[in-house]
PDB file of C-alpha atoms in Angstrom:
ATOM      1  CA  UNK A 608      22.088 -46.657 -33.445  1.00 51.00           C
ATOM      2  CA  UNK A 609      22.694 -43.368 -33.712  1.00 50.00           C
ATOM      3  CA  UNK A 610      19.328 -42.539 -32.758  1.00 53.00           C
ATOM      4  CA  UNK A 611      19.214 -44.462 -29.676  1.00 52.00           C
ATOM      5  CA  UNK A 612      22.837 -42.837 -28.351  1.00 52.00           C
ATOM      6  CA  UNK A 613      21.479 -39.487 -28.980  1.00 57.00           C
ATOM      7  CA  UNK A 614      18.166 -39.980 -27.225  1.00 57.00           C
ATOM      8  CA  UNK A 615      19.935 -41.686 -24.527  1.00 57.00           C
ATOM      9  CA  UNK A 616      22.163 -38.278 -23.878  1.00 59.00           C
ATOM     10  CA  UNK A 617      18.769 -36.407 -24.095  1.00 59.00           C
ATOM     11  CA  UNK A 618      17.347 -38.101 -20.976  1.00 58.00           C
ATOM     12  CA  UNK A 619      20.531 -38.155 -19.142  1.00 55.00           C
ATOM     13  CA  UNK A 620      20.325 -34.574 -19.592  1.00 61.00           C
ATOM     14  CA  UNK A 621      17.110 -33.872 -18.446  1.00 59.00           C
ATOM     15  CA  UNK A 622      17.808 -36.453 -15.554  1.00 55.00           C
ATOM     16  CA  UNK A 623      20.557 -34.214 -14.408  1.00 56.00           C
ATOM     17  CA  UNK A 624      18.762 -30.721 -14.803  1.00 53.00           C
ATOM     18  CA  UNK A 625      16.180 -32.495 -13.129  1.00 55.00           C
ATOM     19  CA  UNK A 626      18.069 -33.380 -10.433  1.00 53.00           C
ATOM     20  CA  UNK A 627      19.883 -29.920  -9.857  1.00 51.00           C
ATOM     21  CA  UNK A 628      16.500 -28.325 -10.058  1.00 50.00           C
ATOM     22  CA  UNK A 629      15.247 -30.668  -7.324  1.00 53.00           C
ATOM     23  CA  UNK A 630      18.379 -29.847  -5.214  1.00 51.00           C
ATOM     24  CA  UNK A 631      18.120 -26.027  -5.590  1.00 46.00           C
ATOM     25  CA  UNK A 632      14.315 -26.483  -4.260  1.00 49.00           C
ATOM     26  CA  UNK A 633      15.744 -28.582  -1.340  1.00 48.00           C
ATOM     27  CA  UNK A 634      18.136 -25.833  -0.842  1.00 49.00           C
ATOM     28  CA  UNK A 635      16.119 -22.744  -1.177  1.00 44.00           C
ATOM     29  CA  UNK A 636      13.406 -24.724   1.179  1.00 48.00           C
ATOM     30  CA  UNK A 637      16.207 -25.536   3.855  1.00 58.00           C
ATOM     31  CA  UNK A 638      16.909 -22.058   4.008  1.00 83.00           C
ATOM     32  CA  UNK A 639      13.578 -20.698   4.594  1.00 93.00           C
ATOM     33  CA  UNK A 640      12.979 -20.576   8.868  1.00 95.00           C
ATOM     34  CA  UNK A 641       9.807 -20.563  10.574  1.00 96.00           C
ATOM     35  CA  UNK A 642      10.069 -19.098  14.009  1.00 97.00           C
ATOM     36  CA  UNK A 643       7.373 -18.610  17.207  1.00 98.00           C
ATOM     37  CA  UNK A 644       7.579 -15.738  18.963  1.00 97.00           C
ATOM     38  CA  UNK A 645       5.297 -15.725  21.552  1.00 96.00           C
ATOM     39  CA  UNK A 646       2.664 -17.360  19.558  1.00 96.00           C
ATOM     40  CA  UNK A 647       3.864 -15.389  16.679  1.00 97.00           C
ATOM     41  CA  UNK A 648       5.130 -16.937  13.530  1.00 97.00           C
ATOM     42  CA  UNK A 649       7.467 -15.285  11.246  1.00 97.00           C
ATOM     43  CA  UNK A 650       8.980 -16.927   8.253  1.00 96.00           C
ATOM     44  CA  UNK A 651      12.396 -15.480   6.676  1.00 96.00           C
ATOM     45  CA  UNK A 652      15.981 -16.481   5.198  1.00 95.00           C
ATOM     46  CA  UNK A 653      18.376 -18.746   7.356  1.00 94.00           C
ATOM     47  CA  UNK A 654      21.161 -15.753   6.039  1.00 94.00           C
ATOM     48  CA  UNK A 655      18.986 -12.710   7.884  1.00 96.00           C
ATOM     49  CA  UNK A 656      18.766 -14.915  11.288  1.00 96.00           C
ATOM     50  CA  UNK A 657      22.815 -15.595  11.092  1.00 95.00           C
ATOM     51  CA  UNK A 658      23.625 -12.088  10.020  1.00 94.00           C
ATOM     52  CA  UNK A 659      25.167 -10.672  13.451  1.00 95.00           C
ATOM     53  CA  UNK A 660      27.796 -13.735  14.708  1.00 93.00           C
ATOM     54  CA  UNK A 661      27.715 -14.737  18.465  1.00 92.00           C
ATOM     55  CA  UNK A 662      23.618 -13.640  18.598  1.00 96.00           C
ATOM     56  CA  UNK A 663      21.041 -15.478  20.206  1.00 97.00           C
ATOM     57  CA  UNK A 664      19.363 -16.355  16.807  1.00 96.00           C
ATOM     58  CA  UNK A 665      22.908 -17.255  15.167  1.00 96.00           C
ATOM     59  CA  UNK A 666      23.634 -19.252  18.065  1.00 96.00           C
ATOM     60  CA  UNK A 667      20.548 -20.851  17.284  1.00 96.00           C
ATOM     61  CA  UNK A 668      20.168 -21.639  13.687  1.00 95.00           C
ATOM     62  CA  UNK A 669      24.073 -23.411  13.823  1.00 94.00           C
ATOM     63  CA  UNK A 670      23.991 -25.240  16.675  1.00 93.00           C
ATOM     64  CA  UNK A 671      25.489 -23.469  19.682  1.00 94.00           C
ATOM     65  CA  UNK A 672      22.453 -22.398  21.678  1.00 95.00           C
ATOM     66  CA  UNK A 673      19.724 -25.362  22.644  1.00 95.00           C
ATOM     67  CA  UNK A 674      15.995 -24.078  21.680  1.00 95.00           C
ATOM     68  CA  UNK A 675      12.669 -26.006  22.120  1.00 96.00           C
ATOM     69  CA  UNK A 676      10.408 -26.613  19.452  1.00 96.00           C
ATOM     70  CA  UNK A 677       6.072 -26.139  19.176  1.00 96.00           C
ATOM     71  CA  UNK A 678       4.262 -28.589  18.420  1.00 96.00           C
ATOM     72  CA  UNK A 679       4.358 -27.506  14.450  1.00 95.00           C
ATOM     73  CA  UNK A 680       8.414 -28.426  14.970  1.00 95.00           C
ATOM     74  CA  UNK A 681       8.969 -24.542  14.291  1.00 96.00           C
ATOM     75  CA  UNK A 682      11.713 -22.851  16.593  1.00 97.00           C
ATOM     76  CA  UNK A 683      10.093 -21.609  19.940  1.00 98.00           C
ATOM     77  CA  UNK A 684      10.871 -18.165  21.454  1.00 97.00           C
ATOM     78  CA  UNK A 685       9.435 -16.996  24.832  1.00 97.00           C
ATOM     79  CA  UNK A 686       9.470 -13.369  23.800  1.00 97.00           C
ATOM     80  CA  UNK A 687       7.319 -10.028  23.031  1.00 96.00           C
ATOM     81  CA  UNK A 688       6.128 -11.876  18.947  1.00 96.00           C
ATOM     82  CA  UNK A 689       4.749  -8.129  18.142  1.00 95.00           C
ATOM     83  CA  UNK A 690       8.148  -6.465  19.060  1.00 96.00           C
ATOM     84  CA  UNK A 691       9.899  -9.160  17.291  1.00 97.00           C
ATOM     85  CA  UNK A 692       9.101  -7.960  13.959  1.00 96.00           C
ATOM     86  CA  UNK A 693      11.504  -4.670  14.409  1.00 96.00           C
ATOM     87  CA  UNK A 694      13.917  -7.100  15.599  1.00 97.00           C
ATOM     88  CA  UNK A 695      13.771  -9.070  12.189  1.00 97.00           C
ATOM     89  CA  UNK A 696      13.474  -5.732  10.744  1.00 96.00           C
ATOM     90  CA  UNK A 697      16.677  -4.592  11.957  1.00 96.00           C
ATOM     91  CA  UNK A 698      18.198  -8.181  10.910  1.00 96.00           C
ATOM     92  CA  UNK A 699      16.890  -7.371   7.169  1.00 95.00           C
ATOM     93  CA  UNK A 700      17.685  -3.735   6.219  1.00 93.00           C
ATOM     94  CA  UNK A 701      21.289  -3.313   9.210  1.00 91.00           C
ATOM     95  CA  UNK A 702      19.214  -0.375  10.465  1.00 92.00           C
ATOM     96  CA  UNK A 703      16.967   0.552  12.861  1.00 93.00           C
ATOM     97  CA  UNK A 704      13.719   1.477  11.313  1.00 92.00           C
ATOM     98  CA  UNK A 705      10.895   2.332  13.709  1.00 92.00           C
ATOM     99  CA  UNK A 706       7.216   3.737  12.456  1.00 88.00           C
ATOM    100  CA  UNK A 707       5.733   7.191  13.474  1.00 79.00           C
ATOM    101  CA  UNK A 708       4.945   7.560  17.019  1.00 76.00           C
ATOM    102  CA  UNK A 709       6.763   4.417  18.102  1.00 87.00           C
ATOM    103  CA  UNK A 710       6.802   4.691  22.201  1.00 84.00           C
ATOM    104  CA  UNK A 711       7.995   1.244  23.547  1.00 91.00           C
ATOM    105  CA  UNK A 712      11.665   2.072  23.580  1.00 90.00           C
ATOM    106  CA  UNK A 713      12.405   0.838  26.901  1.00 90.00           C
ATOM    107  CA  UNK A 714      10.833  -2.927  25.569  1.00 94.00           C
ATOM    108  CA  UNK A 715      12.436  -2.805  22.379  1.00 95.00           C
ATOM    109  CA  UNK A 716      15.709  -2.271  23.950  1.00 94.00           C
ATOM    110  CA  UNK A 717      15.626  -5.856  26.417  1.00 95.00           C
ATOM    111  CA  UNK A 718      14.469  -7.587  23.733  1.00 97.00           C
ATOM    112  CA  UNK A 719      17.592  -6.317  21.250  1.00 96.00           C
ATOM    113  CA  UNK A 720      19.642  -7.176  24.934  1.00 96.00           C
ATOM    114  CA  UNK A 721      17.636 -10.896  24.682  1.00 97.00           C
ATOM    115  CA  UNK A 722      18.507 -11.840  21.329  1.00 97.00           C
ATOM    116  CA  UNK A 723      22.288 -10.359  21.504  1.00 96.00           C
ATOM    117  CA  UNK A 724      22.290  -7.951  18.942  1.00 96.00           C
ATOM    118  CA  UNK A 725      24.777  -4.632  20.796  1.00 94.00           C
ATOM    119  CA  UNK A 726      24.005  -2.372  18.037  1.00 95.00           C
ATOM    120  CA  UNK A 727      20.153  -2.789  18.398  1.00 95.00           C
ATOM    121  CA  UNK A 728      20.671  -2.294  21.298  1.00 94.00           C
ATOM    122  CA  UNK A 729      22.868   0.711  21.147  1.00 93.00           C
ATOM    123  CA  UNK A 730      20.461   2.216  18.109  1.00 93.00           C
ATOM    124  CA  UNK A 731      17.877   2.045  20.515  1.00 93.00           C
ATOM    125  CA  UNK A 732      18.753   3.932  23.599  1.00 91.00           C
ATOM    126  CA  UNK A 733      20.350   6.676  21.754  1.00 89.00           C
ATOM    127  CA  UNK A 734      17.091   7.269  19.816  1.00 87.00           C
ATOM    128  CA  UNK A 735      14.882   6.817  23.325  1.00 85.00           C
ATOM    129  CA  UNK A 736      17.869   9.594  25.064  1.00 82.00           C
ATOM    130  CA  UNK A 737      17.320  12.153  22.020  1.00 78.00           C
ATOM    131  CA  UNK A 738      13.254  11.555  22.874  1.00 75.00           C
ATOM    132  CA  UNK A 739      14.022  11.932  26.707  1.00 72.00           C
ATOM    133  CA  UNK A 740      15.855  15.075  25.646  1.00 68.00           C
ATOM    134  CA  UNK A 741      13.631  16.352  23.258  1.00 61.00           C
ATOM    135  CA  UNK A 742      10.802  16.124  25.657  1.00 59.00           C
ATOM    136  CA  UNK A 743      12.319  18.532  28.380  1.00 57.00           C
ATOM    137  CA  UNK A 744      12.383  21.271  25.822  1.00 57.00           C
ATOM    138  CA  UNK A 745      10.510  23.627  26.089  1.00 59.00           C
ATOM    139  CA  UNK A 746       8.122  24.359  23.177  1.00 72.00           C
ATOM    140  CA  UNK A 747       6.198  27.314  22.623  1.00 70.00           C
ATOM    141  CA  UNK A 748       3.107  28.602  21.035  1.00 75.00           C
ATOM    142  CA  UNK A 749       2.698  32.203  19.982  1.00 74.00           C
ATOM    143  CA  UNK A 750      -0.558  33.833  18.895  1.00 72.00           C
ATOM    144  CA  UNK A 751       0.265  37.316  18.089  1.00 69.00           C
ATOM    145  CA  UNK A 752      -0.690  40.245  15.867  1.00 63.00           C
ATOM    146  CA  UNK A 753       0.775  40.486  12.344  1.00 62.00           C
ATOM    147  CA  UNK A 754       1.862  44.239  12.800  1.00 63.00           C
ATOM    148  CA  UNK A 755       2.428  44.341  16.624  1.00 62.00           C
ATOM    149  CA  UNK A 756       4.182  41.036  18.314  1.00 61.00           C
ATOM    150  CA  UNK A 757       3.979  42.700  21.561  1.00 62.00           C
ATOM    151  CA  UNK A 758      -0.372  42.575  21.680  1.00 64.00           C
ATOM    152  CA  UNK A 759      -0.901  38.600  22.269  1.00 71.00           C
ATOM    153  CA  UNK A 760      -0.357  35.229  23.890  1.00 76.00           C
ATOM    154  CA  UNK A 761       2.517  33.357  24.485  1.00 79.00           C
ATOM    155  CA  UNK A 762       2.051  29.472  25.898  1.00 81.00           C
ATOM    156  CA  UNK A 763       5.004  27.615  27.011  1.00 80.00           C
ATOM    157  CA  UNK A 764       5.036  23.850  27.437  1.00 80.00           C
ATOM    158  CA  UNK A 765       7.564  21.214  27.953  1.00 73.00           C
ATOM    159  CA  UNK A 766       4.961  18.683  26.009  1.00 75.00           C
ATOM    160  CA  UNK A 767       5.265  19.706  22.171  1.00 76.00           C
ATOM    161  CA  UNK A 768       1.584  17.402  21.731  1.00 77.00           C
ATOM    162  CA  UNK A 769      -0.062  19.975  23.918  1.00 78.00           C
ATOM    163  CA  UNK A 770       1.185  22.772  22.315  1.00 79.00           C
ATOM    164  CA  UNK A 771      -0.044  20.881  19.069  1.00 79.00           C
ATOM    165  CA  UNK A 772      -3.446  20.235  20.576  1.00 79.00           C
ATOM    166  CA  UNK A 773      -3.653  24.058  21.695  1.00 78.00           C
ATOM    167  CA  UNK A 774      -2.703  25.169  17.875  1.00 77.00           C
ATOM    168  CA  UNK A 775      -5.444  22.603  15.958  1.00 77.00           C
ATOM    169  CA  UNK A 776      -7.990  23.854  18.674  1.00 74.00           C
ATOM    170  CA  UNK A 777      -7.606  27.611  17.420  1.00 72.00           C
ATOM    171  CA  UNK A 778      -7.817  26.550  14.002  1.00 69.00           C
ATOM    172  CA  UNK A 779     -10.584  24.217  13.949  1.00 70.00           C
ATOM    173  CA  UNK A 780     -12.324  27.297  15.805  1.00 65.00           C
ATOM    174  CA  UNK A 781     -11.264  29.717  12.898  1.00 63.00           C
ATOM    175  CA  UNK A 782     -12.489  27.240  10.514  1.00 61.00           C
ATOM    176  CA  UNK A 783     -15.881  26.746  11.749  1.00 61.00           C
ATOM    177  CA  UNK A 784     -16.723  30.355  12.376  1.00 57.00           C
ATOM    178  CA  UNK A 785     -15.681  31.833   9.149  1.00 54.00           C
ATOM    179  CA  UNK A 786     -16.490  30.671   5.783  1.00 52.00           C
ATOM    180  CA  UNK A 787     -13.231  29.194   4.061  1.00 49.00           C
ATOM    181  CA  UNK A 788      -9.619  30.134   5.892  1.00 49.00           C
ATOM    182  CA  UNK A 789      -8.859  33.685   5.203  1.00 51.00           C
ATOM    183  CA  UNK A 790      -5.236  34.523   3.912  1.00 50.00           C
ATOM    184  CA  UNK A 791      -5.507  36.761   6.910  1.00 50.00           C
ATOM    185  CA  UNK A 792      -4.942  33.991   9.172  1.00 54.00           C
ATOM    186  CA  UNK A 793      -1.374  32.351   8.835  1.00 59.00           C
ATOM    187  CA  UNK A 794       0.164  29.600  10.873  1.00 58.00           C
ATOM    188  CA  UNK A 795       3.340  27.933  10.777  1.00 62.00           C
ATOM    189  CA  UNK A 796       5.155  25.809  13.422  1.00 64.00           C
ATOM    190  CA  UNK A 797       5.075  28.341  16.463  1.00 66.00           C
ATOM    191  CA  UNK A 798       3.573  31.352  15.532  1.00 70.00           C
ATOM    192  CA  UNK A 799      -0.031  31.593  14.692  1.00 68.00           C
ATOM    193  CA  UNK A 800      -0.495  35.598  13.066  1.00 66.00           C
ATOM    194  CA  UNK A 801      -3.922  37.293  13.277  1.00 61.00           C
ATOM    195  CA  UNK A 802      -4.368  40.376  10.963  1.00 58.00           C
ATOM    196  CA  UNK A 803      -4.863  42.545  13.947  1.00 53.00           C
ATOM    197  CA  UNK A 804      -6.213  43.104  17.039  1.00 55.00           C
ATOM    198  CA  UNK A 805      -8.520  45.309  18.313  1.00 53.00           C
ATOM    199  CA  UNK A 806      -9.874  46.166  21.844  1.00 54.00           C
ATOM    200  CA  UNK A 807     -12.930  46.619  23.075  1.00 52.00           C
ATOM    201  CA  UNK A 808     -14.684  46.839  26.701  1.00 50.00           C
ATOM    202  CA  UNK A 809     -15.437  43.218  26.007  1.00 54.00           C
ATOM    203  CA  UNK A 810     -11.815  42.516  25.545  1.00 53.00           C
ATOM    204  CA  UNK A 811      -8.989  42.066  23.130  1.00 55.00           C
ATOM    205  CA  UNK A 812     -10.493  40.154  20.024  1.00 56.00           C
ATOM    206  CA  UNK A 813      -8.801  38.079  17.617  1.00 59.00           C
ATOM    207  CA  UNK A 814      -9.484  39.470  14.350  1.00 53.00           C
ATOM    208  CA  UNK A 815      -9.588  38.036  10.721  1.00 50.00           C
ATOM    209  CA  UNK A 816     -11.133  40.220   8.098  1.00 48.00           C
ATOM    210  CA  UNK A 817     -11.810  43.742   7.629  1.00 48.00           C
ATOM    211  CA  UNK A 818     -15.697  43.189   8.912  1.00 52.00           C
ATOM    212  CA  UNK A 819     -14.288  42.137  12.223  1.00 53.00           C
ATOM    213  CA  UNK A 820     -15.430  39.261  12.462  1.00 57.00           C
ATOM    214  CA  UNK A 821     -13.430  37.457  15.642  1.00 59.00           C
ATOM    215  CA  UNK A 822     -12.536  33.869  16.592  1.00 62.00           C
ATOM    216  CA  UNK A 823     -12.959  34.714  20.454  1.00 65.00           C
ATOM    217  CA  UNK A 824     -11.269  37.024  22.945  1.00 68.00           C
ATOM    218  CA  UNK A 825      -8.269  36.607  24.239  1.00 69.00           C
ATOM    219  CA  UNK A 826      -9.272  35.912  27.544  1.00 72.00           C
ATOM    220  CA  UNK A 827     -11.088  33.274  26.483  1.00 73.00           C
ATOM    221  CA  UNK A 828      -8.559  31.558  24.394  1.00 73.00           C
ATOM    222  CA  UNK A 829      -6.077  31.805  27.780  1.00 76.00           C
ATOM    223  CA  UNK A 830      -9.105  30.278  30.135  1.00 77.00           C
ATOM    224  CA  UNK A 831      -9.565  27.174  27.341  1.00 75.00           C
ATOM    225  CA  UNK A 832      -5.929  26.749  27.323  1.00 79.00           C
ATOM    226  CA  UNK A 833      -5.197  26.547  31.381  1.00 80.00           C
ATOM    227  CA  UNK A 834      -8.649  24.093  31.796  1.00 80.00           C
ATOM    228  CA  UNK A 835      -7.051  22.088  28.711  1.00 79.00           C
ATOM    229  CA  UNK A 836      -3.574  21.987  30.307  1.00 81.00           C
ATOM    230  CA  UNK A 837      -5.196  21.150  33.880  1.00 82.00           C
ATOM    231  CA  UNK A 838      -6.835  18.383  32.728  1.00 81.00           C
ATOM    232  CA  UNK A 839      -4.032  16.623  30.302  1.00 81.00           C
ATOM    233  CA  UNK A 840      -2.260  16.496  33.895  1.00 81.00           C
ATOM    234  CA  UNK A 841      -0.386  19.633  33.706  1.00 80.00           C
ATOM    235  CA  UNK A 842       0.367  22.490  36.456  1.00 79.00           C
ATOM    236  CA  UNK A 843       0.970  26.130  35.755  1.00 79.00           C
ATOM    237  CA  UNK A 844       4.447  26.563  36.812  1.00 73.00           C
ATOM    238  CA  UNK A 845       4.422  30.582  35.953  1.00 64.00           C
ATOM    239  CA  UNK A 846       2.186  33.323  34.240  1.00 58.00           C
ATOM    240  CA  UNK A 847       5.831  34.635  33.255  1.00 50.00           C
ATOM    241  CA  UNK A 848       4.160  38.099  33.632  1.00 49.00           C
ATOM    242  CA  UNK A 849       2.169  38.182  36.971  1.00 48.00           C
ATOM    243  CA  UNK A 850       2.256  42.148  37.063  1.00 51.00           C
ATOM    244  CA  UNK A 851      -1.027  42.511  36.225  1.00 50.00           C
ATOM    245  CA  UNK A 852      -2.731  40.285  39.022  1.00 54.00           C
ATOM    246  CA  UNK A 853      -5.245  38.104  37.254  1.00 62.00           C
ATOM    247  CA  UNK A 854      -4.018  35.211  34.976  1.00 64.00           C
ATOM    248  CA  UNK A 855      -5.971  36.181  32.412  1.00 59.00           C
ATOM    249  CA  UNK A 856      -4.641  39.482  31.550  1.00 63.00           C
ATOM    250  CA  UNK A 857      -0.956  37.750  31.657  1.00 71.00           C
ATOM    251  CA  UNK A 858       1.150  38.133  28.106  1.00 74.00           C
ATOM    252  CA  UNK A 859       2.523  34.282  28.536  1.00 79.00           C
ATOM    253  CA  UNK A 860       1.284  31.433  29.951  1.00 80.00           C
ATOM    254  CA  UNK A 861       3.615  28.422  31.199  1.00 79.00           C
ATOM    255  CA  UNK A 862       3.003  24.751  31.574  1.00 78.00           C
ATOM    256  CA  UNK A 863       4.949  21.508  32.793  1.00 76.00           C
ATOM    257  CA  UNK A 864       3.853  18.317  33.721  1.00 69.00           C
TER     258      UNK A 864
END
């Protein structure tokens, strides 16, 4: 008898861990929420899509906003589905997190206005102003002698890409024409510093190493810079130093677009 009463408890037990398992599953499954955006699917936590009250996905999920449903039975959302995923982003880690070279501010901010979420939205525009902002600074590239700052080129540009594109084009022209990359030869953000210069009826010449061997002259280097500029949709706005009559023999070159 005593057997049969303790077996009994044994499946009554497992009956009932059995049955709270099953209802965790059900739980953890109800939780889980498959959305289409735009043709889109994304899958996440019934906690992340209620995590800002009174937004459009809240007011989904609980009841308060009407949404239709595809043909899978999966919430349907007319929006941008590739945008959505900084959206759901957001929802996850309460921050905005946006990757390298991210330039669809403008979208990103009427979809965070769509789905109701203020400080999306706010997070947004006050990273596209500090862009806006940062994009009317001037930037400048210097490529100057080591021992005399005064004998080189200055470029100015509101774009800080050009100036970027200017910079890897002298050093992917050092790199070819000399063997290795001569201590000689330093850069660093603005300032690119030859070991000296020295002049010549054929111009001033960029030098590296005591053999003087040369990148290319200087007025060379300001011609490939003005055709580059012209054709990335720039203008010339100044020569900064026009004393001297020709652009070429100017000390600074300056560009806005």
């Amino acid at each position: 008898m005593e057997r049969k009463a303790s077996r009994r408890e044994n499946e009554c037990e497992e009956k009932n861990s059995n049955s709270e398992s099953s209802e965790l599953d059900k739980d953890y499954k109800t939780s889980l929420i498959t959305l289409n955006v735009g043709g889109y699917l994304y899958i996440t936590q019934k906690q992340t899509l209620t995590k800002y009250p009174d937004s459009f996905l809240e007011g989904i999920i609980n009841g308060r906003i009407m949404c239709p449903f595809d043909a899978d039975g999966h919430y349907f959302i007319d929006r941008d589905g590739l945008l959505f995923r900084h959206i759901l982003n957001f929802l996850r880690n309460g921050e905005l997190l946006l990757p390298e070279g991210f330039r669809e501010n403008q979208l990103l901010a009427h979809e965070a206005e769509f789905f109701q979420l203020k400080v999306l939205s706010e997070a947004v525009k006050s990273r596209w102003e500090k862009e806006q902002l940062a994009s009317r600074e001037t930037t400048f590239l210097e490529i100057t002698d080591s021992h005399d700052r005064s004998q080189g080129l200055r470029i100015f540009c509101n774009a800080p890409e050009f100036i970027a594109k200017i910079k890897s084009r002298i050093v992917l022209v050092s790199k070819s024409r000399l063997d290795g990359f001569p201590e000689e030869f330093s850069v660093s953000s603005n300032i690119i510093q030859f070991k000296y210069f020295i002049k010549s009826e054929n111009g001033t010449r960029l030098v590296l190493k005591e053999d003087n061997t040369f990148v290319c002259t200087l007025e060379t280097l300001k011609f490939e810079a003005i055709m580059t500029a012209l054709k990335c949709g720039f203008r010339l706005l100044t020569s900064l130093d026009c004393s001297r009559g020709s652009i070429v023999h100017s000390d600074a070159l300056h560009f806005i677009k």
